[in-house]
């Protein structure tokens, strides 16, 4: 990846020549630079950043980068107390090094000497060798006094002001705080199985959630877990697995999955016996979807189409359509904390026209009486409830969702019969992503 706007390391030894501890911190630094300096999604750069690292070090890089992004407000608050004046803009990379040091010392229980030493070594590779003394002093002060400063902070510091206010206005302050606190936790590994959930729960040492997903609290390297290579299951947040289930019995039906990649919902529908047309505008993402279907043994039930779902139409109307519309993804902050730093206050409103166009297109793709589920992984009202005004003007009849259809999760059913999951739902079991979903039938 090119880095025209940031200080580049003065030297970049090969992974073989560089200690794993320093190499992993360097990778985490590059991820912070991608998100905070370049405004790009962390996942788009992760594979390249960790390409030369072992699996264990890759896992640490992800944990370190996501923890730093998740706790950035608190981290910056502590660092501000320990710096006489802000670092110059040209030393932005050093600021990130200090953020990584704070995340390790305050939240990951990394030994202070290890965090300080690797931070100093990382600073030496930047075009700021004169700041190594400052980095060392701040790191050691973090170890001595950091937790005391942390104790006096409010966790809402980690949520941008516009987002915090939106959640208060929509859900009330108590629930907004529960959402913000839930977003601070490292999410568990959720799994959707093709069949025999009880047997796979035992094999994977997982719990079967009321919603039907398997939850493995121990995590682990996904590709090495039982059943992965055989294509018995795929990773999918418990909330993300609910919208496809709202289509009901789909065996033998033709179902269009709009904005389908990376394919979790496509796999659900195909595994349930549907003939799926998976539509996405990204060739790269569709290629990954196809690879996933091959691993799962579901490729013969899935046809992929690279197209803009707003203008594409099927040759014949479908029995059902699942529309997972593009959105701000503020319901997925637990898993993607870079969302906190990448999304802006105007984004929910700017996406409304696209969501409306897709909703109208989806309605046109249905046979009379066919089912449509609209969903977004966003907590913002503009992207969920507000879009229902568009649906009301279409030839669609609302079909309320019941708690029985989502494992008895009654708190996720709104008075209108919409599905609204929050990160704090199933909080005693690790939470879940925030989703909005509404179901209709074509008139």
PDB file of C-alpha atoms in Angstrom, residues 317-321 359-360 362-372 391-399 439-443:
ATOM      1  CA  UNK A 317     -39.473 -12.414 -10.891  1.00  0.00           C
ATOM      2  CA  UNK A 318     -38.211 -14.232  -7.826  1.00  0.00           C
ATOM      3  CA  UNK A 319     -40.119 -15.882  -5.002  1.00  0.00           C
ATOM      4  CA  UNK A 320     -38.233 -13.870  -2.381  1.00  0.00           C
ATOM      5  CA  UNK A 321     -35.646 -11.099  -2.102  1.00  0.00           C
ATOM      6  CA  UNK A 359     -35.740  -1.018  -1.831  1.00  0.00           C
ATOM      7  CA  UNK A 360     -37.822   0.037  -4.826  1.00  0.00           C
ATOM      8  CA  UNK A 362     -36.150  -5.173  -4.781  1.00  0.00           C
ATOM      9  CA  UNK A 363     -39.933  -4.787  -4.798  1.00  0.00           C
ATOM     10  CA  UNK A 364     -39.931  -4.929  -8.602  1.00  0.00           C
ATOM     11  CA  UNK A 365     -38.043  -8.235  -8.577  1.00  0.00           C
ATOM     12  CA  UNK A 366     -40.760 -10.124  -6.679  1.00  0.00           C
ATOM     13  CA  UNK A 367     -43.636 -12.282  -7.866  1.00  0.00           C
ATOM     14  CA  UNK A 368     -47.033 -11.279  -6.429  1.00  0.00           C
ATOM     15  CA  UNK A 369     -47.167 -12.603  -2.890  1.00  0.00           C
ATOM     16  CA  UNK A 370     -43.387 -12.935  -2.719  1.00  0.00           C
ATOM     17  CA  UNK A 371     -41.514 -11.996   0.461  1.00  0.00           C
ATOM     18  CA  UNK A 372     -38.998  -9.201   0.845  1.00  0.00           C
ATOM     19  CA  UNK A 391     -41.663   1.023   1.594  1.00  0.00           C
ATOM     20  CA  UNK A 392     -45.122   2.364   2.389  1.00  0.00           C
ATOM     21  CA  UNK A 393     -45.296   3.955  -1.067  1.00  0.00           C
ATOM     22  CA  UNK A 394     -44.390   0.679  -2.808  1.00  0.00           C
ATOM     23  CA  UNK A 395     -46.704  -2.275  -3.595  1.00  0.00           C
ATOM     24  CA  UNK A 396     -45.612  -3.950  -0.366  1.00  0.00           C
ATOM     25  CA  UNK A 397     -47.618  -5.130   2.617  1.00  0.00           C
ATOM     26  CA  UNK A 398     -45.790  -5.161   5.974  1.00  0.00           C
ATOM     27  CA  UNK A 399     -45.481  -8.580   7.592  1.00  0.00           C
ATOM     28  CA  UNK A 439     -40.404  -7.893   6.233  1.00  0.00           C
ATOM     29  CA  UNK A 440     -42.988  -7.374   3.488  1.00  0.00           C
ATOM     30  CA  UNK A 441     -45.061  -9.251   0.929  1.00  0.00           C
ATOM     31  CA  UNK A 442     -45.549  -8.076  -2.622  1.00  0.00           C
ATOM     32  CA  UNK A 443     -49.159  -6.985  -3.006  1.00  0.00           C
TER      33      UNK A 443
END
